[in-house]
PDB file of C-alpha atoms and ligand atoms in Angstrom:
ATOM      1  CA  MET A   1      -0.040   0.159  -0.047  1.00  0.00           C
ATOM      2  CA  GLN A   2       1.079   3.090  -1.343  1.00  0.00           C
ATOM      3  CA  GLN A   3       2.589   5.407   2.512  1.00  0.00           C
ATOM      4  CA  ASP A   4      -0.481   8.456   1.732  1.00  0.00           C
ATOM      5  CA  GLN A   5      -2.881   6.098   1.140  1.00  0.00           C
ATOM      6  CA  ALA A   6      -1.690   3.951   4.750  1.00  0.00           C
ATOM      7  CA  TYR A   7      -2.035   7.530   6.562  1.00  0.00           C
ATOM      8  CA  LEU A   8      -5.141   7.779   5.183  1.00  0.00           C
ATOM      9  CA  LEU A   9      -6.730   5.550   6.584  1.00  0.00           C
ATOM     10  CA  ARG A  10      -4.724   5.589  10.166  1.00  0.00           C
ATOM     11  CA  GLN A  11      -6.125   9.247  10.458  1.00  0.00           C
ATOM     12  CA  LEU A  12      -9.792   7.205   9.556  1.00  0.00           C
ATOM     13  CA  SER A  13      -9.134   5.033  12.123  1.00  0.00           C
ATOM     14  CA  ASN A  14      -8.065   7.374  14.466  1.00  0.00           C
ATOM     15  CA  SER A  15     -11.506   9.672  14.409  1.00  0.00           C
ATOM     16  CA  THR A  16     -13.660   6.540  15.567  1.00  0.00           C
ATOM     17  CA  PRO A  17     -14.060   5.190  19.248  1.00  0.00           C
ATOM     18  CA  GLY A  18     -11.424   2.355  19.636  1.00  0.00           C
ATOM     19  CA  HIS A  19      -8.350   3.427  18.671  1.00  0.00           C
ATOM     20  CA  SER A  20      -5.132   3.087  20.707  1.00  0.00           C
ATOM     21  CA  ARG A  21      -5.323   6.973  22.018  1.00  0.00           C
ATOM     22  CA  LYS A  22      -4.558   5.569  26.205  1.00  0.00           C
ATOM     23  CA  SER A  23      -6.699   8.035  28.054  1.00  0.00           C
ATOM     24  CA  ARG A  24      -5.301   9.400  31.040  1.00  0.00           C
ATOM     25  CA  VAL A  25      -7.344   9.149  34.104  1.00  0.00           C
ATOM     26  CA  VAL A  26      -7.229  12.267  36.342  1.00  0.00           C
ATOM     27  CA  THR A  27      -9.368  12.109  39.576  1.00  0.00           C
ATOM     28  CA  ILE A  28     -10.085  15.653  41.318  1.00  0.00           C
ATOM     29  CA  ALA A  29      -9.568  15.234  44.996  1.00  0.00           C
ATOM     30  CA  SER A  30     -10.306  17.223  47.939  1.00  0.00           C
ATOM     31  CA  GLY A  31     -10.373  17.165  51.874  1.00  0.00           C
ATOM     32  CA  LYS A  32     -13.216  19.218  53.052  1.00  0.00           C
ATOM     33  CA  GLY A  33     -16.412  19.985  50.487  1.00  0.00           C
ATOM     34  CA  GLY A  34     -17.667  22.809  48.888  1.00  0.00           C
ATOM     35  CA  VAL A  35     -13.848  24.355  48.007  1.00  0.00           C
ATOM     36  CA  GLY A  36     -14.278  24.155  44.265  1.00  0.00           C
ATOM     37  CA  LYS A  37     -14.199  20.548  42.882  1.00  0.00           C
ATOM     38  CA  SER A  38     -17.076  20.500  40.367  1.00  0.00           C
ATOM     39  CA  ASN A  39     -16.474  23.686  39.198  1.00  0.00           C
ATOM     40  CA  PHE A  40     -13.074  23.188  38.889  1.00  0.00           C
ATOM     41  CA  ALA A  41     -13.732  19.944  37.209  1.00  0.00           C
ATOM     42  CA  LEU A  42     -16.014  20.973  34.851  1.00  0.00           C
ATOM     43  CA  ASN A  43     -14.058  24.266  33.611  1.00  0.00           C
ATOM     44  CA  PHE A  44     -10.823  22.139  33.843  1.00  0.00           C
ATOM     45  CA  ALA A  45     -12.846  20.219  31.001  1.00  0.00           C
ATOM     46  CA  LEU A  46     -13.732  22.665  29.343  1.00  0.00           C
ATOM     47  CA  SER A  47     -10.090  24.590  28.979  1.00  0.00           C
ATOM     48  CA  LEU A  48      -8.507  21.097  28.077  1.00  0.00           C
ATOM     49  CA  ILE A  49     -11.217  20.795  24.712  1.00  0.00           C
ATOM     50  CA  ALA A  50     -10.242  24.540  24.146  1.00  0.00           C
ATOM     51  CA  ALA A  51      -6.485  23.219  24.289  1.00  0.00           C
ATOM     52  CA  GLY A  52      -7.541  20.382  21.748  1.00  0.00           C
ATOM     53  CA  LYS A  53      -8.331  17.347  24.304  1.00  0.00           C
ATOM     54  CA  LYS A  54     -11.405  14.959  23.933  1.00  0.00           C
ATOM     55  CA  VAL A  55     -12.349  15.187  27.287  1.00  0.00           C
ATOM     56  CA  VAL A  56     -14.720  13.068  29.046  1.00  0.00           C
ATOM     57  CA  LEU A  57     -15.626  14.237  32.204  1.00  0.00           C
ATOM     58  CA  ILE A  58     -17.538  11.483  34.756  1.00  0.00           C
ATOM     59  CA  ASP A  59     -19.023  12.431  37.801  1.00  0.00           C
ATOM     60  CA  LEU A  60     -18.687   9.683  40.641  1.00  0.00           C
ATOM     61  CA  ASP A  61     -19.938  12.277  43.382  1.00  0.00           C
ATOM     62  CA  ILE A  62     -22.345   9.738  43.853  1.00  0.00           C
ATOM     63  CA  GLY A  63     -25.782  11.173  45.730  1.00  0.00           C
ATOM     64  CA  MET A  64     -24.222  14.813  45.763  1.00  0.00           C
ATOM     65  CA  ALA A  65     -23.672  14.604  41.899  1.00  0.00           C
ATOM     66  CA  ASN A  66     -24.260  18.330  40.517  1.00  0.00           C
ATOM     67  CA  LEU A  67     -22.033  18.618  37.262  1.00  0.00           C
ATOM     68  CA  ASP A  68     -25.042  19.128  35.461  1.00  0.00           C
ATOM     69  CA  ILE A  69     -27.051  21.698  37.741  1.00  0.00           C
ATOM     70  CA  LEU A  70     -23.696  24.163  36.610  1.00  0.00           C
ATOM     71  CA  MET A  71     -24.628  23.349  33.092  1.00  0.00           C
ATOM     72  CA  GLY A  72     -28.435  24.637  32.994  1.00  0.00           C
ATOM     73  CA  LEU A  73     -28.788  20.999  31.610  1.00  0.00           C
ATOM     74  CA  ASN A  74     -31.204  17.773  32.890  1.00  0.00           C
ATOM     75  CA  PRO A  75     -28.978  14.844  31.865  1.00  0.00           C
ATOM     76  CA  LYS A  76     -31.432  11.661  30.236  1.00  0.00           C
ATOM     77  CA  TYR A  77     -29.798   9.077  31.594  1.00  0.00           C
ATOM     78  CA  HIS A  78     -27.190   9.209  34.152  1.00  0.00           C
ATOM     79  CA  LEU A  79     -24.702   6.383  35.576  1.00  0.00           C
ATOM     80  CA  LEU A  80     -27.410   4.215  37.454  1.00  0.00           C
ATOM     81  CA  ASP A  81     -29.622   3.872  34.192  1.00  0.00           C
ATOM     82  CA  MET A  82     -26.804   3.029  32.700  1.00  0.00           C
ATOM     83  CA  ILE A  83     -26.539   0.086  35.150  1.00  0.00           C
ATOM     84  CA  LYS A  84     -30.067  -0.466  36.099  1.00  0.00           C
ATOM     85  CA  HIS A  85     -31.044  -0.610  32.184  1.00  0.00           C
ATOM     86  CA  LYS A  86     -27.990  -1.918  30.918  1.00  0.00           C
ATOM     87  CA  LYS A  87     -27.316   0.878  28.631  1.00  0.00           C
ATOM     88  CA  SER A  88     -24.218   1.495  26.026  1.00  0.00           C
ATOM     89  CA  ILE A  89     -22.006   4.356  27.400  1.00  0.00           C
ATOM     90  CA  TRP A  90     -22.343   5.594  24.472  1.00  0.00           C
ATOM     91  CA  ASP A  91     -26.362   5.987  24.444  1.00  0.00           C
ATOM     92  CA  VAL A  92     -25.631   7.686  28.226  1.00  0.00           C
ATOM     93  CA  LEU A  93     -22.712   9.921  27.196  1.00  0.00           C
ATOM     94  CA  GLU A  94     -24.528  13.011  27.767  1.00  0.00           C
ATOM     95  CA  LYS A  95     -23.543  16.104  25.526  1.00  0.00           C
ATOM     96  CA  GLY A  96     -22.175  18.914  27.877  1.00  0.00           C
ATOM     97  CA  PRO A  97     -21.213  22.739  25.589  1.00  0.00           C
ATOM     98  CA  ASN A  98     -18.138  22.832  23.236  1.00  0.00           C
ATOM     99  CA  GLN A  99     -18.312  18.811  22.453  1.00  0.00           C
ATOM    100  CA  LEU A 100     -17.648  18.187  26.453  1.00  0.00           C
ATOM    101  CA  GLU A 101     -19.359  14.773  26.691  1.00  0.00           C
ATOM    102  CA  TYR A 102     -20.285  13.564  30.463  1.00  0.00           C
ATOM    103  CA  LEU A 103     -21.624  10.859  32.179  1.00  0.00           C
ATOM    104  CA  ALA A 104     -23.953  12.510  34.672  1.00  0.00           C
ATOM    105  CA  GLY A 105     -23.438  10.640  38.366  1.00  0.00           C
ATOM    106  CA  GLY A 106     -27.666  11.029  39.426  1.00  0.00           C
ATOM    107  CA  SER A 107     -28.410   9.687  42.129  1.00  0.00           C
ATOM    108  CA  GLY A 108     -29.932   6.141  43.549  1.00  0.00           C
ATOM    109  CA  PHE A 109     -27.373   4.491  44.912  1.00  0.00           C
ATOM    110  CA  ASN A 110     -24.104   5.028  47.332  1.00  0.00           C
ATOM    111  CA  HIS A 111     -21.473   2.381  46.789  1.00  0.00           C
ATOM    112  CA  LEU A 112     -20.051   0.801  44.106  1.00  0.00           C
ATOM    113  CA  HIS A 113     -20.249  -2.154  46.649  1.00  0.00           C
ATOM    114  CA  GLN A 114     -24.163  -2.209  46.272  1.00  0.00           C
ATOM    115  CA  LEU A 115     -23.611  -3.293  42.869  1.00  0.00           C
ATOM    116  CA  ASP A 116     -23.670  -7.006  42.089  1.00  0.00           C
ATOM    117  CA  GLU A 117     -21.218  -9.058  40.129  1.00  0.00           C
ATOM    118  CA  ASP A 118     -23.333  -8.722  37.151  1.00  0.00           C
ATOM    119  CA  GLU A 119     -23.999  -5.088  37.591  1.00  0.00           C
ATOM    120  CA  ARG A 120     -20.548  -3.931  38.793  1.00  0.00           C
ATOM    121  CA  SER A 121     -19.014  -6.156  35.122  1.00  0.00           C
ATOM    122  CA  PHE A 122     -21.142  -4.384  32.834  1.00  0.00           C
ATOM    123  CA  PHE A 123     -20.092  -1.061  34.027  1.00  0.00           C
ATOM    124  CA  PHE A 124     -16.581  -1.567  34.040  1.00  0.00           C
ATOM    125  CA  HIS A 125     -17.376  -3.049  30.845  1.00  0.00           C
ATOM    126  CA  GLU A 126     -18.854  -0.046  29.739  1.00  0.00           C
ATOM    127  CA  LEU A 127     -16.492   2.222  31.172  1.00  0.00           C
ATOM    128  CA  GLU A 128     -13.986   0.304  29.243  1.00  0.00           C
ATOM    129  CA  LYS A 129     -14.892   1.234  25.704  1.00  0.00           C
ATOM    130  CA  LEU A 130     -13.808   4.751  26.882  1.00  0.00           C
ATOM    131  CA  HIS A 131     -10.394   3.187  25.976  1.00  0.00           C
ATOM    132  CA  GLY A 132      -8.826   5.095  22.774  1.00  0.00           C
ATOM    133  CA  TYR A 133     -11.676   7.149  22.797  1.00  0.00           C
ATOM    134  CA  ALA A 134     -10.805  10.164  24.682  1.00  0.00           C
ATOM    135  CA  ASP A 135      -7.729  11.355  25.242  1.00  0.00           C
ATOM    136  CA  ILE A 136      -7.957  12.681  29.223  1.00  0.00           C
ATOM    137  CA  ILE A 137     -10.818  10.945  31.632  1.00  0.00           C
ATOM    138  CA  LEU A 138     -11.637  13.461  34.463  1.00  0.00           C
ATOM    139  CA  ILE A 139     -13.750  11.990  37.314  1.00  0.00           C
ATOM    140  CA  ASP A 140     -15.360  14.491  39.651  1.00  0.00           C
ATOM    141  CA  THR A 141     -15.806  12.463  42.963  1.00  0.00           C
ATOM    142  CA  GLY A 142     -16.919  12.915  46.394  1.00  0.00           C
ATOM    143  CA  ALA A 143     -15.346  15.287  49.330  1.00  0.00           C
ATOM    144  CA  GLY A 144     -12.956  13.272  51.690  1.00  0.00           C
ATOM    145  CA  LEU A 145     -12.436   9.769  52.282  1.00  0.00           C
ATOM    146  CA  THR A 146     -15.572   8.108  51.361  1.00  0.00           C
ATOM    147  CA  LEU A 147     -15.301   4.916  50.294  1.00  0.00           C
ATOM    148  CA  GLU A 148     -15.682   5.419  47.102  1.00  0.00           C
ATOM    149  CA  SER A 149     -14.001   8.621  46.301  1.00  0.00           C
ATOM    150  CA  GLN A 150     -10.603   6.801  47.777  1.00  0.00           C
ATOM    151  CA  GLN A 151     -11.530   3.935  45.237  1.00  0.00           C
ATOM    152  CA  CYS A 152     -11.271   6.242  42.243  1.00  0.00           C
ATOM    153  CA  HIS A 153      -8.294   8.191  43.279  1.00  0.00           C
ATOM    154  CA  LEU A 154      -5.824   4.602  44.589  1.00  0.00           C
ATOM    155  CA  SER A 155      -7.021   3.500  40.602  1.00  0.00           C
ATOM    156  CA  ALA A 156      -6.734   6.379  39.069  1.00  0.00           C
ATOM    157  CA  ASP A 157      -3.072   7.682  37.028  1.00  0.00           C
ATOM    158  CA  GLU A 158      -3.203  10.688  38.282  1.00  0.00           C
ATOM    159  CA  VAL A 159      -4.806  13.239  41.538  1.00  0.00           C
ATOM    160  CA  ILE A 160      -5.841  17.066  41.396  1.00  0.00           C
ATOM    161  CA  LEU A 161      -5.900  17.611  44.798  1.00  0.00           C
ATOM    162  CA  LEU A 162      -7.348  21.090  45.348  1.00  0.00           C
ATOM    163  CA  THR A 163      -7.637  22.996  48.354  1.00  0.00           C
ATOM    164  CA  THR A 164      -8.642  26.444  49.702  1.00  0.00           C
ATOM    165  CA  PRO A 165      -5.824  28.398  51.560  1.00  0.00           C
ATOM    166  CA  GLU A 166      -7.855  28.420  54.987  1.00  0.00           C
ATOM    167  CA  PRO A 167      -6.262  26.003  57.593  1.00  0.00           C
ATOM    168  CA  THR A 168      -9.578  23.532  58.052  1.00  0.00           C
ATOM    169  CA  SER A 169      -9.023  22.896  54.276  1.00  0.00           C
ATOM    170  CA  ILE A 170      -5.291  22.669  53.841  1.00  0.00           C
ATOM    171  CA  ALA A 171      -5.400  19.923  56.654  1.00  0.00           C
ATOM    172  CA  ASP A 172      -8.606  17.982  55.377  1.00  0.00           C
ATOM    173  CA  ALA A 173      -6.221  17.731  51.850  1.00  0.00           C
ATOM    174  CA  TYR A 174      -3.531  17.111  54.082  1.00  0.00           C
ATOM    175  CA  SER A 175      -5.243  13.917  55.189  1.00  0.00           C
ATOM    176  CA  VAL A 176      -6.013  12.833  51.507  1.00  0.00           C
ATOM    177  CA  VAL A 177      -2.387  12.879  50.805  1.00  0.00           C
ATOM    178  CA  LYS A 178      -1.646  11.025  53.798  1.00  0.00           C
ATOM    179  CA  MET A 179      -4.196   7.982  53.369  1.00  0.00           C
ATOM    180  CA  LEU A 180      -3.824   7.409  49.766  1.00  0.00           C
ATOM    181  CA  HIS A 181      -0.319   7.218  49.731  1.00  0.00           C
ATOM    182  CA  SER A 182      -0.152   4.607  52.538  1.00  0.00           C
ATOM    183  CA  GLN A 183      -2.062   2.880  50.076  1.00  0.00           C
ATOM    184  CA  ARG A 184      -0.122   3.734  47.003  1.00  0.00           C
ATOM    185  CA  PRO A 185       3.014   5.075  47.195  1.00  0.00           C
ATOM    186  CA  SER A 186       3.319   6.133  43.437  1.00  0.00           C
ATOM    187  CA  LEU A 187       0.349   7.890  43.206  1.00  0.00           C
ATOM    188  CA  SER A 188       1.040  10.706  41.541  1.00  0.00           C
ATOM    189  CA  PHE A 189      -0.479  14.592  43.298  1.00  0.00           C
ATOM    190  CA  GLN A 190      -0.579  18.107  41.210  1.00  0.00           C
ATOM    191  CA  LEU A 191      -1.946  20.561  43.700  1.00  0.00           C
ATOM    192  CA  VAL A 192      -4.349  23.651  43.005  1.00  0.00           C
ATOM    193  CA  ILE A 193      -4.713  26.499  46.035  1.00  0.00           C
ATOM    194  CA  ASN A 194      -8.318  27.682  45.027  1.00  0.00           C
ATOM    195  CA  ARG A 195      -9.961  31.220  46.064  1.00  0.00           C
ATOM    196  CA  VAL A 196      -6.504  32.604  46.563  1.00  0.00           C
ATOM    197  CA  SER A 197      -6.503  36.540  47.496  1.00  0.00           C
ATOM    198  CA  ASN A 198      -3.457  37.058  45.321  1.00  0.00           C
ATOM    199  CA  PRO A 199      -0.683  34.568  43.765  1.00  0.00           C
ATOM    200  CA  LYS A 200       2.172  35.293  46.724  1.00  0.00           C
ATOM    201  CA  GLN A 201      -0.620  33.925  49.079  1.00  0.00           C
ATOM    202  CA  GLY A 202      -1.483  30.773  46.676  1.00  0.00           C
ATOM    203  CA  MET A 203       2.578  30.094  46.417  1.00  0.00           C
ATOM    204  CA  GLU A 204       2.937  30.327  50.027  1.00  0.00           C
ATOM    205  CA  VAL A 205       0.348  27.712  50.925  1.00  0.00           C
ATOM    206  CA  ALA A 206       1.183  25.699  48.089  1.00  0.00           C
ATOM    207  CA  SER A 207       5.146  25.592  49.274  1.00  0.00           C
ATOM    208  CA  LYS A 208       4.064  24.826  52.758  1.00  0.00           C
ATOM    209  CA  PHE A 209       2.005  22.002  52.052  1.00  0.00           C
ATOM    210  CA  LYS A 210       4.155  20.623  49.573  1.00  0.00           C
ATOM    211  CA  SER A 211       7.391  20.965  52.024  1.00  0.00           C
ATOM    212  CA  ALA A 212       4.696  18.876  54.476  1.00  0.00           C
ATOM    213  CA  VAL A 213       4.266  16.625  52.701  1.00  0.00           C
ATOM    214  CA  GLN A 214       7.951  15.780  51.939  1.00  0.00           C
ATOM    215  CA  SER A 215       9.025  16.621  55.624  1.00  0.00           C
ATOM    216  CA  PHE A 216       6.427  13.739  57.138  1.00  0.00           C
ATOM    217  CA  LEU A 217       5.281  11.636  54.627  1.00  0.00           C
ATOM    218  CA  LYS A 218       8.455  11.186  52.539  1.00  0.00           C
ATOM    219  CA  LYS A 219       6.546  12.236  49.492  1.00  0.00           C
ATOM    220  CA  GLU A 220       7.397  14.369  46.495  1.00  0.00           C
ATOM    221  CA  ILE A 221       3.619  16.087  45.032  1.00  0.00           C
ATOM    222  CA  LYS A 222       3.867  18.914  42.396  1.00  0.00           C
ATOM    223  CA  ILE A 223       2.015  22.472  42.472  1.00  0.00           C
ATOM    224  CA  PHE A 224      -0.103  23.228  39.533  1.00  0.00           C
ATOM    225  CA  GLY A 225      -1.200  26.488  40.752  1.00  0.00           C
ATOM    226  CA  ALA A 226      -3.529  28.737  42.522  1.00  0.00           C
ATOM    227  CA  ILE A 227      -6.931  29.875  41.042  1.00  0.00           C
ATOM    228  CA  PRO A 228      -7.994  33.058  42.311  1.00  0.00           C
ATOM    229  CA  ASP A 229     -11.189  33.795  44.986  1.00  0.00           C
ATOM    230  CA  ASP A 230     -13.185  35.511  42.621  1.00  0.00           C
ATOM    231  CA  PRO A 231     -17.095  36.666  42.518  1.00  0.00           C
ATOM    232  CA  TYR A 232     -18.248  35.577  38.681  1.00  0.00           C
ATOM    233  CA  VAL A 233     -17.666  32.162  39.876  1.00  0.00           C
ATOM    234  CA  MET A 234     -20.676  32.303  42.321  1.00  0.00           C
ATOM    235  CA  GLN A 235     -22.289  34.574  39.696  1.00  0.00           C
ATOM    236  CA  ALA A 236     -21.884  31.667  36.467  1.00  0.00           C
ATOM    237  CA  VAL A 237     -22.969  29.257  39.453  1.00  0.00           C
ATOM    238  CA  LEU A 238     -26.312  31.328  39.578  1.00  0.00           C
ATOM    239  CA  LYS A 239     -26.844  31.508  36.323  1.00  0.00           C
ATOM    240  CA  GLN A 240     -25.986  28.161  35.825  1.00  0.00           C
ATOM    241  CA  VAL A 241     -23.650  28.766  32.415  1.00  0.00           C
ATOM    242  CA  PRO A 242     -19.456  27.768  33.415  1.00  0.00           C
ATOM    243  CA  PHE A 243     -17.723  30.283  34.461  1.00  0.00           C
ATOM    244  CA  THR A 244     -15.008  29.875  31.718  1.00  0.00           C
ATOM    245  CA  LEU A 245     -18.073  30.146  29.338  1.00  0.00           C
ATOM    246  CA  ALA A 246     -20.313  32.731  31.249  1.00  0.00           C
ATOM    247  CA  PHE A 247     -17.238  34.984  31.561  1.00  0.00           C
ATOM    248  CA  PRO A 248     -14.481  34.210  29.671  1.00  0.00           C
ATOM    249  CA  ARG A 249     -12.177  36.862  30.692  1.00  0.00           C
ATOM    250  CA  SER A 250     -12.567  36.947  34.544  1.00  0.00           C
ATOM    251  CA  SER A 251      -9.358  36.113  36.380  1.00  0.00           C
ATOM    252  CA  ALA A 252     -10.279  32.326  37.486  1.00  0.00           C
ATOM    253  CA  SER A 253     -11.440  31.869  33.836  1.00  0.00           C
ATOM    254  CA  SER A 254      -8.029  32.969  32.344  1.00  0.00           C
ATOM    255  CA  THR A 255      -6.024  30.973  35.105  1.00  0.00           C
ATOM    256  CA  ILE A 256      -7.947  27.609  34.797  1.00  0.00           C
ATOM    257  CA  LYS A 257      -7.127  28.127  31.060  1.00  0.00           C
ATOM    258  CA  ARG A 258      -3.624  28.593  31.429  1.00  0.00           C
ATOM    259  CA  LEU A 259      -3.597  26.114  33.900  1.00  0.00           C
ATOM    260  CA  ALA A 260      -5.006  23.355  31.214  1.00  0.00           C
ATOM    261  CA  GLU A 261      -3.156  24.658  28.568  1.00  0.00           C
ATOM    262  CA  ARG A 262       0.260  23.893  31.162  1.00  0.00           C
ATOM    263  CA  PHE A 263      -1.589  20.395  31.422  1.00  0.00           C
ATOM    264  CA  VAL A 264      -1.756  19.704  28.031  1.00  0.00           C
ATOM    265  CA  SER A 265       2.105  20.643  26.523  1.00  0.00           C
ATOM    266  CA  GLY A 266       4.301  20.741  30.006  1.00  0.00           C
ATOM    267  CA  THR A 267       3.077  17.803  32.146  1.00  0.00           C
ATOM    268  CA  PRO A 268       4.327  14.449  31.820  1.00  0.00           C
ATOM    269  CA  GLU A 269       2.149  11.844  31.996  1.00  0.00           C
ATOM    270  CA  PRO A 270       2.540   9.836  35.014  1.00  0.00           C
ATOM    271  CA  LYS A 271       5.146   6.533  34.441  1.00  0.00           C
ATOM    272  CA  ASP A 272       2.308   3.821  35.766  1.00  0.00           C
ATOM    273  CA  ASN A 273      -0.305   5.381  33.231  1.00  0.00           C
ATOM    274  CA  GLY A 274      -2.345   2.306  32.917  1.00  0.00           C
ATOM    275  CA  GLY A 275      -5.461   4.636  31.651  1.00  0.00           C
ATOM    276  CA  ILE A 276      -8.871   3.255  31.682  1.00  0.00           C
ATOM    277  CA  LYS A 277      -8.069  -0.192  31.700  1.00  0.00           C
ATOM    278  CA  GLY A 278      -5.449   0.298  34.385  1.00  0.00           C
ATOM    279  CA  PHE A 279      -8.300   2.241  36.258  1.00  0.00           C
ATOM    280  CA  ILE A 280     -10.529  -0.766  36.126  1.00  0.00           C
ATOM    281  CA  ARG A 281      -7.984  -3.604  36.706  1.00  0.00           C
ATOM    282  CA  LYS A 282      -6.837  -1.557  40.247  1.00  0.00           C
ATOM    283  CA  LEU A 283     -10.363  -0.913  40.584  1.00  0.00           C
ATOM    284  CA  THR A 284     -11.703  -4.480  40.555  1.00  0.00           C
ATOM    285  CA  ARG A 285      -8.492  -5.210  43.050  1.00  0.00           C
ATOM    286  CA  ILE A 286      -9.696  -2.965  45.487  1.00  0.00           C
ATOM    287  CA  LEU A 287     -13.255  -4.165  45.440  1.00  0.00           C
ATOM    288  CA  ASP A 288     -12.070  -7.467  45.550  1.00  0.00           C
ATOM    289  CA  LYS A 289     -10.280  -7.155  48.698  1.00  0.00           C
TER     290      LYS A 289
HETATM  291  N1  ADP B 301     -12.511  30.161  42.605  1.00  0.00           N
HETATM  292  C1  ADP B 301     -13.405  30.501  43.064  1.00  0.00           C
HETATM  293  N2  ADP B 301     -13.876  31.751  43.139  1.00  0.00           N
HETATM  294  C2  ADP B 301     -14.836  32.200  43.998  1.00  0.00           C
HETATM  295  N3  ADP B 301     -15.700  31.169  44.268  1.00  0.00           N
HETATM  296  C3  ADP B 301     -15.491  30.183  44.219  1.00  0.00           C
HETATM  297  C4  ADP B 301     -14.341  29.403  43.437  1.00  0.00           C
HETATM  298  N4  ADP B 301     -14.718  28.768  43.557  1.00  0.00           N
HETATM  299  C5  ADP B 301     -15.658  27.520  44.336  1.00  0.00           C
HETATM  300  N5  ADP B 301     -15.956  28.624  43.957  1.00  0.00           N
HETATM  301  C6  ADP B 301     -17.540  28.978  45.229  1.00  0.00           C
HETATM  302  O1  ADP B 301     -17.816  28.099  45.609  1.00  0.00           O
HETATM  303  C7  ADP B 301     -18.685  27.086  45.505  1.00  0.00           C
HETATM  304  C8  ADP B 301     -18.812  25.597  45.678  1.00  0.00           C
HETATM  305  O2  ADP B 301     -18.305  25.160  44.718  1.00  0.00           O
HETATM  306  P1  ADP B 301     -18.123  23.374  43.995  1.00  0.00           P
HETATM  307  O3  ADP B 301     -17.592  23.763  42.766  1.00  0.00           O
HETATM  308  O4  ADP B 301     -19.721  23.145  44.431  1.00  0.00           O
HETATM  309  O5  ADP B 301     -17.196  22.637  45.386  1.00  0.00           O
HETATM  310  P2  ADP B 301     -17.330  21.650  45.587  1.00  0.00           P
HETATM  311  O6  ADP B 301     -17.399  20.387  44.386  1.00  0.00           O
HETATM  312  O7  ADP B 301     -16.140  20.951  46.186  1.00  0.00           O
HETATM  313  O8  ADP B 301     -18.535  20.600  47.058  1.00  0.00           O
HETATM  314  C9  ADP B 301     -19.339  27.458  44.409  1.00  0.00           C
HETATM  315  O9  ADP B 301     -20.920  27.308  44.562  1.00  0.00           O
HETATM  316  C10 ADP B 301     -18.883  29.177  44.316  1.00  0.00           C
HETATM  317  O10 ADP B 301     -19.983  30.113  44.867  1.00  0.00           O
HETATM  318 MG1   MG B 302     -19.138  18.545  43.927  1.00  0.00          MG
END
């Protein structure tokens, strides 16, 4: 076959689900609730798309799922429909703004443990179809150390950990790192300080956090960045439009866009990146324990 023909066929096969693009599975974590995790997940996802990546956002904050509220959408199906009614992932992936695809969390069950053998394997089988479909799979999880969140973080390729500068939020975020590190020392963390008064405060809080983790846990975590406390975020939440779309030039929007660009161009993937298949393999091992 001619080289150009081979090239064309390769390109064509790249545009259909199931080619060999390895998805990077990133979970969003926090200690305390209400620190801005869901807003970050949604707007980071949209900014990654703007930076040229194909992104699937999954709401695994089971019971408290609210990404759809932040987008003003009323999803037709959610995770539980997929599992209970054996719907294909392609039927339940909702379309958000700007080619965002997301799996709504909904409520109805609280634990992956509540799924029977058959439901769980169906769920994992459907999730596995995302292999090669998305460049990045972002997972919003419940706050703190719920069993569910722990299991997700421990199975991910990397964790973006959010805290505000408040001591309570920092202490809880530290407990999350400590706990996860004790179970999987190789897990990679990227730290984001949300709602900072100014960049200097962000850097100070981040460096102190990083050195505490270094001294007490002998672990290296990466400082990803700091997002300003920005009144436009709340305004966007009230409008039910993601803040990067409602107020694209606000300070929170321009910061998160820069973070996404850096994530795409400058952040190497962790060595043990297993993609969605690795995520499912690790999660299965944890659930079977
Ligand atoms: N950078 C920010 N600046 C100002 N307010 C913010 C910022 N990030 C989050 N918030 C506020 O915090 C609230 C909670 O955010 P949310 O993303 O729902 O938190 P979580 O998912 O961690 O519970 C938002 O509704 C918004 O009012
Ligand atoms: Mg949330």
